[in-house]
CSV table of C-alpha atoms in Angstrom, one decimal:
chain,number,residue,atom,x,y,z
A,1,MET,CA,0.1,0.2,0.5
A,2,PHE,CA,2.5,2.5,0.7
A,3,LYS,CA,5.9,1.0,-0.7
A,4,ASN,CA,6.3,4.0,-3.1
A,5,ILE,CA,5.0,6.6,-1.0
A,6,PRO,CA,6.6,8.4,2.0
A,7,ILE,CA,5.1,8.3,5.4
A,8,PRO,CA,6.4,8.8,8.4
A,9,LEU,CA,9.4,7.2,10.2
A,10,TYR,CA,9.1,7.9,13.9
A,11,PRO,CA,6.6,9.3,16.4
A,12,THR,CA,7.1,11.4,19.0
A,13,HIS,CA,9.6,11.7,21.5
A,14,ILE,CA,8.0,10.0,24.5
A,15,GLU,CA,6.5,7.7,22.2
A,16,LEU,CA,9.9,6.6,20.4
A,17,TYR,CA,11.1,4.5,23.6
A,18,GLU,CA,8.0,2.8,23.6
A,19,LEU,CA,7.8,2.1,20.3
A,20,ALA,CA,7.2,-1.5,18.8
A,21,LEU,CA,6.1,-1.6,15.0
A,22,GLU,CA,3.5,-4.8,15.8
A,23,ASP,CA,1.9,-1.2,17.0
A,24,TYR,CA,2.2,0.7,13.8
A,25,PRO,CA,0.8,-2.1,11.2
A,26,ASP,CA,1.5,0.8,8.4
A,27,LEU,CA,4.6,1.5,8.6
A,28,ASN,CA,5.6,-2.4,9.7
A,29,ASP,CA,4.0,-3.3,6.4
A,30,PHE,CA,6.1,0.2,4.7
A,31,ILE,CA,9.4,-1.9,6.2
A,32,GLN,CA,8.9,-5.7,5.3
A,33,GLN,CA,8.1,-4.7,2.0
A,34,LEU,CA,11.9,-2.9,1.3
A,35,PRO,CA,15.2,-4.3,1.0
A,36,CYS,CA,16.4,-6.2,4.6
A,37,TRP,CA,18.9,-3.5,4.9
A,38,CYS,CA,16.6,-1.0,5.3
A,39,ARG,CA,14.9,-2.2,8.5
A,40,SER,CA,18.4,-1.8,9.6
A,41,HIS,CA,18.7,1.7,8.5
A,42,TRP,CA,15.9,2.8,10.0
A,43,LEU,CA,17.0,1.2,13.5
A,44,TRP,CA,19.9,3.1,13.0
A,45,GLY,CA,17.5,6.1,12.8
A,46,LYS,CA,16.4,4.9,16.0
A,47,SER,CA,19.2,4.7,17.7
A,48,PHE,CA,20.0,8.5,17.1
A,49,LEU,CA,17.2,9.7,17.6
A,50,GLU,CA,17.1,7.7,21.2
A,51,TYR,CA,20.0,9.5,21.4
A,52,ILE,CA,19.0,12.9,20.2
A,53,GLY,CA,16.5,12.9,23.4
A,54,ARG,CA,18.4,12.0,26.3
A,55,ASN,CA,21.0,15.1,25.4
A,56,LYS,CA,18.9,17.7,23.9
A,57,SER,CA,15.9,19.4,23.6
A,58,LEU,CA,11.7,19.1,22.3
A,59,HIS,CA,12.8,21.2,19.3
A,60,THR,CA,16.1,20.0,18.5
A,61,TYR,CA,14.6,15.8,18.6
A,62,ASP,CA,11.8,16.8,16.2
A,63,ARG,CA,13.9,18.8,14.3
A,64,PHE,CA,16.2,15.7,14.0
A,65,ARG,CA,13.7,13.7,13.2
A,66,ASN,CA,12.1,15.6,10.4
A,67,GLU,CA,15.3,15.3,8.8
A,68,VAL,CA,16.5,11.7,9.5
A,69,GLU,CA,12.9,10.8,8.5
A,70,LYS,CA,13.5,13.2,5.2
A,71,PHE,CA,16.8,11.3,4.5
A,72,LEU,CA,15.7,7.9,5.1
A,73,LEU,CA,13.0,8.5,2.9
A,74,TRP,CA,15.3,9.3,0.5
A,75,THR,CA,17.7,6.5,0.5
A,76,PHE,CA,14.3,4.0,0.8
A,77,LEU,CA,12.6,5.0,-2.2
A,78,GLU,CA,14.8,6.7,-4.2
A,79,LYS,CA,18.3,6.1,-4.2
A,80,LYS,CA,17.6,3.3,-2.7
A,81,THR,CA,21.3,2.2,-2.1
A,82,PRO,CA,22.4,1.6,1.7
A,83,LEU,CA,23.7,5.0,3.3
A,84,ASP,CA,27.2,3.1,4.5
A,85,THR,CA,27.8,3.5,0.8
A,86,LEU,CA,26.7,6.6,-0.5
A,87,ARG,CA,29.5,8.8,-1.3
A,88,LYS,CA,29.5,12.9,-1.5
A,89,THR,CA,27.5,12.8,-5.3
A,90,ASP,CA,25.5,11.0,-3.8
A,91,ILE,CA,24.3,13.5,-0.4
A,92,LEU,CA,24.6,16.8,-3.5
A,93,GLU,CA,22.1,14.3,-5.3
A,94,TYR,CA,20.1,14.7,-2.5
A,95,ALA,CA,20.6,18.3,-1.8
A,96,ASP,CA,19.3,19.3,-5.6
A,97,PHE,CA,16.3,16.5,-3.8
A,98,CYS,CA,15.4,18.9,-1.3
A,99,CYS,CA,16.3,22.3,-3.3
A,100,LYS,CA,12.9,20.2,-5.7
A,101,PRO,CA,11.3,17.1,-4.4
A,102,HIS,CA,8.9,16.0,-6.1
A,103,VAL,CA,4.8,17.4,-5.5
A,104,ASN,CA,3.8,14.0,-3.7
A,105,TRP,CA,6.0,14.8,-1.2
A,106,ILE,CA,5.1,17.8,-0.8
A,107,GLY,CA,2.4,19.3,2.3
A,108,THR,CA,0.8,22.4,3.6
A,109,SER,CA,0.2,22.3,6.9
A,110,ASN,CA,1.7,20.6,9.6
A,111,GLN,CA,0.3,17.4,10.0
A,112,GLU,CA,0.8,15.0,13.2
A,113,ARG,CA,2.4,11.5,12.3
A,114,PHE,CA,-0.1,9.1,13.3
A,115,LYS,CA,-3.6,8.3,14.4
A,116,LEU,CA,-4.8,6.2,17.6
A,117,LYS,CA,-7.4,4.3,15.7
A,118,ASN,CA,-8.5,1.1,17.6
A,119,SER,CA,-5.5,0.8,19.4
A,120,TYR,CA,-3.1,0.8,16.8
A,121,PHE,CA,-0.9,3.8,15.6
A,122,CYS,CA,-1.9,4.2,11.8
A,123,VAL,CA,-0.1,6.6,9.0
A,124,ASN,CA,-1.7,9.7,9.1
A,125,GLN,CA,-2.0,10.1,4.7
A,126,LEU,CA,-2.1,13.6,5.2
A,127,TRP,CA,1.5,14.3,6.4
A,128,ARG,CA,4.1,14.6,4.2
A,129,PRO,CA,7.8,14.7,4.3
A,130,PHE,CA,8.2,18.1,3.0
A,131,LYS,CA,5.9,21.1,4.3
A,132,ILE,CA,5.5,24.1,1.5
A,133,GLN,CA,5.0,27.7,3.9
A,134,VAL,CA,1.7,29.2,3.4
A,135,VAL,CA,1.9,32.8,3.8
A,136,LYS,CA,-1.9,32.9,6.1
A,137,SER,CA,-3.5,36.2,3.9
A,138,GLN,CA,-2.5,33.2,0.8
A,139,SER,CA,-5.2,30.6,0.6
A,140,ILE,CA,-4.3,26.5,-0.2
A,141,LYS,CA,-5.9,26.2,-3.1
A,142,ASP,CA,-3.8,28.3,-4.6
A,143,ILE,CA,-0.5,27.0,-3.6
A,144,ASP,CA,1.7,26.2,-6.3
A,145,LYS,CA,3.4,23.2,-4.8
A,146,LYS,CA,6.4,23.5,-8.4
A,147,LYS,CA,7.2,26.4,-6.8
A,148,TYR,CA,8.7,24.9,-3.3
A,149,ARG,CA,11.7,25.8,-2.4
A,150,PRO,CA,13.7,25.9,0.5
A,151,SER,CA,15.1,28.7,2.2
A,152,GLN,CA,18.8,28.4,3.5
A,153,GLN,CA,18.0,28.1,6.9
A,154,THR,CA,16.7,25.3,6.2
A,155,LEU,CA,19.3,23.5,3.9
A,156,THR,CA,22.2,24.3,7.0
A,157,SER,CA,19.2,22.6,9.4
A,158,THR,CA,19.2,19.8,6.3
A,159,PHE,CA,23.3,19.4,6.6
A,160,THR,CA,23.7,19.7,10.2
A,161,ALA,CA,21.1,16.7,10.7
A,162,ILE,CA,22.7,14.6,8.2
A,163,ILE,CA,26.5,14.9,9.6
A,164,VAL,CA,25.6,14.9,13.1
A,165,PHE,CA,23.9,11.8,12.1
A,166,TYR,CA,26.8,10.5,10.2
A,167,ASN,CA,29.6,11.0,13.1
A,168,TYR,CA,26.7,9.4,15.4
A,169,LEU,CA,26.6,6.4,13.0
A,170,MET,CA,30.2,6.2,12.1
A,171,GLY,CA,31.0,6.5,16.2
A,172,GLU,CA,29.2,2.8,16.5
A,173,GLU,CA,31.5,1.9,14.2
A,174,PHE,CA,28.1,1.6,11.3
A,175,CYS,CA,30.2,3.6,8.9
A,176,TYR,CA,33.1,4.5,7.8
A,177,GLY,CA,33.1,8.3,6.6
A,178,ASN,CA,31.1,12.1,7.1
A,179,PRO,CA,29.6,12.1,3.1
A,180,ALA,CA,27.6,14.3,4.0
A,181,GLN,CA,31.0,17.1,5.7
A,182,ILE,CA,32.6,17.0,3.2
A,183,ALA,CA,29.8,17.4,0.4
A,184,LYS,CA,28.1,20.3,2.2
A,185,LYS,CA,31.2,23.0,1.2
A,186,ASP,CA,30.0,21.8,-2.6
A,187,CYS,CA,26.9,22.1,-2.4
A,188,LYS,CA,25.7,24.5,-5.2
A,189,HIS,CA,22.6,25.1,-3.5
A,190,PHE,CA,24.3,27.9,-0.9
A,191,ILE,CA,24.9,30.8,-1.2
A,192,HIS,CA,26.5,33.5,0.7
A,193,ASP,CA,24.2,36.1,1.8
A,194,THR,CA,24.7,39.9,3.1
A,195,GLN,CA,21.6,40.8,2.0
A,196,VAL,CA,19.6,43.4,4.9
A,197,LYS,CA,17.4,41.0,7.1
A,198,GLU,CA,14.3,41.7,6.7
A,199,ILE,CA,13.3,42.0,10.5
A,200,LYS,CA,9.0,40.3,11.3
A,201,ARG,CA,8.5,42.2,13.5
A,202,LEU,CA,5.6,44.5,13.3
A,203,SER,CA,5.4,48.7,13.1
A,204,GLY,CA,4.8,51.4,16.4
A,205,LEU,CA,1.1,52.3,15.2
A,206,GLN,CA,0.9,48.0,14.2
A,207,TRP,CA,1.7,47.1,17.8
A,208,GLN,CA,-0.5,50.2,19.1
A,209,TYR,CA,-3.6,48.3,17.1
A,210,LEU,CA,-3.3,45.5,19.0
A,211,LEU,CA,-2.0,46.0,22.2
A,212,ASP,CA,-5.7,48.6,22.0
A,213,THR,CA,-7.2,46.3,20.7
A,214,ALA,CA,-7.1,43.3,23.5
A,215,VAL,CA,-7.2,46.1,25.8
A,216,ASP,CA,-10.9,46.7,24.7
A,217,MET,CA,-11.9,42.6,24.2
A,218,ALA,CA,-11.0,42.7,27.7
A,219,ASP,CA,-12.6,45.3,28.7
A,220,ASP,CA,-15.7,44.2,26.8
A,221,ASN,CA,-15.9,40.6,28.7
A,222,PRO,CA,-13.3,39.2,30.9
A,223,ILE,CA,-12.7,36.0,29.1
A,224,TYR,CA,-10.4,38.2,26.7
A,225,GLU,CA,-8.4,39.1,29.9
A,226,ARG,CA,-6.2,35.7,29.0
A,227,ASN,CA,-5.6,36.8,25.3
A,228,LEU,CA,-4.8,40.2,26.7
A,229,PHE,CA,-1.9,38.6,29.3
A,230,VAL,CA,-0.5,36.8,26.3
A,231,VAL,CA,-0.1,39.1,24.2
A,232,ALA,CA,1.2,41.3,26.4
A,233,SER,CA,4.2,38.9,27.9
A,234,LEU,CA,5.3,37.3,24.6
A,235,LYS,CA,6.3,41.0,23.5
A,236,THR,CA,6.8,42.8,26.8
A,237,LEU,CA,9.1,40.1,28.2
A,238,PHE,CA,9.9,38.8,24.5
A,239,LEU,CA,9.2,35.5,25.1
A,240,ARG,CA,8.6,32.8,22.8
A,241,ILE,CA,5.4,31.2,22.7
A,242,SER,CA,7.1,28.3,23.4
A,243,GLU,CA,7.8,29.8,26.9
A,244,LEU,CA,4.4,30.3,27.8
A,245,SER,CA,3.4,26.7,27.1
A,246,GLU,CA,2.7,23.3,29.6
A,247,ARG,CA,5.7,21.4,28.3
A,248,ASP,CA,6.1,17.6,29.4
A,249,ASN,CA,9.4,18.9,31.3
A,250,TRP,CA,8.1,21.9,32.8
A,251,SER,CA,5.3,23.9,33.5
A,252,PRO,CA,5.4,27.8,33.9
A,253,VAL,CA,4.0,28.5,37.0
A,254,MET,CA,2.6,32.3,39.1
A,255,GLY,CA,6.0,31.4,41.7
A,256,HIS,CA,8.1,32.4,38.7
A,257,PHE,CA,7.7,35.7,38.6
A,258,TRP,CA,9.7,36.8,41.5
A,259,GLN,CA,11.3,40.3,44.0
A,260,ASP,CA,14.6,40.5,44.1
A,261,GLU,CA,16.1,43.0,47.4
A,262,ASP,CA,15.4,46.1,45.6
A,263,GLU,CA,12.1,44.9,44.3
A,264,ASN,CA,13.1,44.6,41.3
A,265,TRP,CA,10.7,41.4,39.4
A,266,TRP,CA,12.2,38.6,37.1
A,267,LEU,CA,10.5,36.2,35.3
A,268,LYS,CA,12.2,33.0,35.7
A,269,ILE,CA,11.9,31.2,32.0
A,270,PHE,CA,12.4,27.5,30.5
A,271,GLY,CA,14.5,28.3,27.1
A,272,LYS,CA,15.6,26.9,24.3
A,273,GLY,CA,18.3,24.7,24.2
A,274,ARG,CA,16.5,23.6,27.6
A,275,LYS,CA,18.9,27.0,30.0
A,276,LEU,CA,16.9,28.6,32.8
A,277,ARG,CA,17.1,32.5,32.3
A,278,ASP,CA,15.5,35.8,34.9
A,279,THR,CA,14.0,37.9,32.1
A,280,THR,CA,13.4,41.3,34.2
A,281,VAL,CA,10.1,42.9,34.3
A,282,PRO,CA,9.3,46.6,33.8
A,283,SER,CA,7.2,48.8,35.9
A,284,ASP,CA,4.5,49.0,33.0
A,285,PHE,CA,3.5,45.0,32.6
A,286,LEU,CA,2.5,45.1,36.0
A,287,PRO,CA,-1.3,46.2,35.7
A,288,PHE,CA,-1.7,43.8,32.6
A,289,LEU,CA,0.0,40.9,35.7
A,290,GLN,CA,-2.0,42.5,38.1
A,291,ARG,CA,-5.9,42.4,36.0
A,292,TYR,CA,-4.9,38.9,34.2
A,293,ARG,CA,-4.3,37.5,38.6
A,294,LEU,CA,-7.4,39.4,39.9
A,295,TYR,CA,-9.8,37.9,37.0
A,296,ARG,CA,-8.4,34.6,37.4
A,297,GLY,CA,-9.5,35.7,41.7
A,298,LEU,CA,-5.5,35.4,42.7
A,299,THR,CA,-4.4,38.7,44.5
A,300,GLY,CA,-2.6,41.1,43.0
A,301,LEU,CA,1.0,40.4,42.3
A,302,PRO,CA,2.9,36.7,42.9
A,303,ILE,CA,3.7,35.1,46.0
A,304,SER,CA,6.8,32.9,46.4
A,305,GLY,CA,6.4,29.6,45.7
A,306,GLU,CA,3.4,30.1,44.1
A,307,ASN,CA,2.7,27.1,41.9
A,308,ASN,CA,-0.8,28.3,40.2
A,309,VAL,CA,-0.4,27.3,36.3
A,310,LEU,CA,1.1,31.0,34.9
A,311,VAL,CA,-1.8,30.5,31.9
A,312,GLU,CA,-4.3,28.1,32.9
A,313,LYS,CA,-6.6,25.6,29.9
A,314,ILE,CA,-10.1,27.5,29.0
A,315,ARG,CA,-11.2,23.8,30.4
A,316,GLY,CA,-9.9,21.3,32.6
A,317,GLN,CA,-6.7,21.8,34.7
A,318,GLY,CA,-3.1,22.6,33.5
A,319,GLY,CA,-1.6,25.0,31.9
A,320,MET,CA,-2.0,25.9,27.8
A,321,THR,CA,0.0,24.0,25.7
A,322,ALA,CA,2.0,26.4,22.8
A,323,ARG,CA,-1.5,25.7,19.9
A,324,HIS,CA,-4.2,26.8,22.1
A,325,LEU,CA,-1.8,30.5,23.1
A,326,ARG,CA,-1.4,31.0,19.2
A,327,ARG,CA,-5.3,30.8,18.9
A,328,LEU,CA,-5.9,32.8,21.5
A,329,VAL,CA,-3.2,35.6,20.1
A,330,GLN,CA,-4.7,34.7,16.6
A,331,ASP,CA,-8.0,36.5,18.3
A,332,VAL,CA,-6.7,39.9,18.9
A,333,PHE,CA,-4.0,39.5,15.4
A,334,ASP,CA,-7.6,39.0,13.7
A,335,GLN,CA,-9.6,41.7,15.4
A,336,ALA,CA,-7.0,44.5,15.3
A,337,TYR,CA,-6.0,44.3,11.4
A,338,ARG,CA,-9.7,44.4,10.7
A,339,ARG,CA,-10.0,48.2,12.9
A,340,MET,CA,-6.8,49.3,11.4
A,341,LYS,CA,-7.3,48.0,8.6
A,342,LYS,CA,-11.2,50.3,8.5
A,343,LEU,CA,-9.3,53.0,10.0
A,344,GLU,CA,-6.2,53.4,8.4
A,345,GLY,CA,-6.4,51.7,5.3
A,346,GLU,CA,-5.4,48.3,4.2
A,347,ASN,CA,-1.4,48.5,2.9
A,348,LYS,CA,-0.8,49.8,6.6
A,349,ALA,CA,-2.6,46.3,8.1
A,350,VAL,CA,-1.5,44.1,6.1
A,351,LYS,CA,1.7,42.2,8.8
A,352,LEU,CA,-1.0,42.2,11.3
A,353,LYS,CA,-2.3,40.1,8.7
A,354,GLN,CA,0.1,38.7,8.0
A,355,ALA,CA,1.9,38.6,12.4
A,356,THR,CA,3.0,35.1,13.6
A,357,THR,CA,3.5,35.3,18.1
A,358,HIS,CA,7.3,35.4,17.2
A,359,TRP,CA,6.7,38.7,15.5
A,360,LEU,CA,5.7,40.2,18.7
A,361,ARG,CA,9.3,38.9,20.3
A,362,HIS,CA,11.0,40.5,17.5
A,363,THR,CA,8.3,43.8,17.8
A,364,GLY,CA,9.1,44.0,21.2
A,365,ALA,CA,13.3,44.0,21.8
A,366,SER,CA,13.3,46.0,18.2
A,367,MET,CA,11.6,48.9,20.1
A,368,GLU,CA,14.0,47.9,23.7
A,369,ILE,CA,16.4,48.9,20.4
A,370,GLU,CA,15.8,51.8,18.8
A,371,ARG,CA,15.3,53.8,23.4
A,372,GLY,CA,18.6,52.5,23.3
A,373,ARG,CA,18.6,49.9,25.2
A,374,ALA,CA,22.3,48.5,26.1
A,375,LEU,CA,23.0,45.7,23.7
A,376,LYS,CA,24.2,43.2,26.5
A,377,ASP,CA,21.0,43.4,28.4
A,378,LEU,CA,18.6,43.1,25.5
A,379,SER,CA,20.7,40.0,24.4
A,380,GLU,CA,20.8,38.2,28.0
A,381,ASP,CA,16.7,38.7,28.6
A,382,LEU,CA,15.9,37.7,25.2
A,383,GLY,CA,18.1,34.2,26.3
A,384,HIS,CA,20.6,34.7,23.0
A,385,ALA,CA,24.2,33.5,23.8
A,386,SER,CA,26.0,36.6,22.2
A,387,MET,CA,25.5,39.9,21.8
A,388,ALA,CA,26.5,39.0,18.4
A,389,THR,CA,23.0,37.2,17.8
A,390,THR,CA,21.3,39.9,19.4
A,391,ASP,CA,23.5,42.3,17.0
A,392,THR,CA,22.8,40.8,13.7
A,393,VAL,CA,19.1,39.8,13.8
A,394,TYR,CA,18.0,43.0,15.6
A,395,VAL,CA,20.1,45.7,15.4
A,396,GLN,CA,18.7,47.8,11.8
A,397,SER,CA,20.2,51.6,12.7
A,398,GLU,CA,22.8,51.7,9.8
A,399,ASN,CA,20.4,50.5,6.9
A,400,LYS,CA,18.1,52.5,8.3
A,401,LYS,CA,19.6,55.2,7.8
A,402,ARG,CA,21.3,53.8,4.4
A,403,ALA,CA,17.8,53.6,3.2
A,404,GLU,CA,17.4,57.3,4.4
A,405,SER,CA,20.1,58.3,2.1
A,406,GLY,CA,19.1,56.2,-0.6
A,407,LYS,CA,15.8,57.8,-0.9
A,408,LYS,CA,17.8,60.9,-1.9
A,409,ARG,CA,18.4,59.2,-5.5
A,410,LYS,CA,17.3,61.0,-8.3
A,411,VAL,CA,16.1,59.5,-11.3
A,412,ASP,CA,17.2,62.8,-13.7
């Protein structure tokens, strides 16, 4: 049934450790129909992902799973050649394939890999190894999959994962060379990028419309207090959506807000790379924290050791998932877009239609740079490993001067 169609090879991080092929009949049938070496390669991939899962974050596991899965599917279905016999030219051929995969390998939305049916994990037939980026304002029916091209960041992630995978296989003595390491230097798809980076952020006016809309929604109906708190937190505290969400190894609680001996407020965050950091909490944010807590029947400000979840579920107990939090923010984006379009016109409002939750982190950080905040302080609040990252991503002052001078050029 699935012999020549790509299917998911590995489940979620949690399910991987209890994976038994008899519980995954579609996957089992797929592997059984392939040459015998494919099963051993599938086991290599499983062993590698178990190693990644033990030593890296959930996000890193998902990223490596996606890339290893695509690579193995290509070796099984397209190249039909064992990993330990591939050479540099083969890896470059795979890079060509990644830049222009078959249309039936490309999806238009994130899909779970397996669905539980009658106590078995069955393949979700909507899942695809590659995903074409769909702009929020774009209809799926208008998508031309033949125009799929990976970004430079995606291509870099692909090579990084394959190189690490081969290094693991060499350490286990399954392979005796790393063709991906050699091939990366000769890959024609890599471009030396010196262009001006576009920061996905809102303008000051767009942010004001978004915040005013969130406040008005909460004033009109207290159920939207949660939406207001999330929007204000993402922008003002520079949070990723995952850092507000309930995760297997971390539950954000009100007690993670804390006050030092000088009465400065901080928020403890479990961030990217499984790193804890403390970010500063400005005085202007405290009224938003207070009104959200009062809506929930809590005292005005958090106390030490308080274990109430930070953003509670609408129904049931516990904190919200990242997916649910995105829906809350999207509700505000949609309302703000309609309001700004009516009052300011489509051109000024369109970014509110395109924006995602991560734009709020970029918006907050960029505004702080414009206000003259020290790069070192901002970098630590953002959780960047070095100031160079903050400088590269957010500092655009020189480019703004260049753009202003460029406007004065004449045609005649």
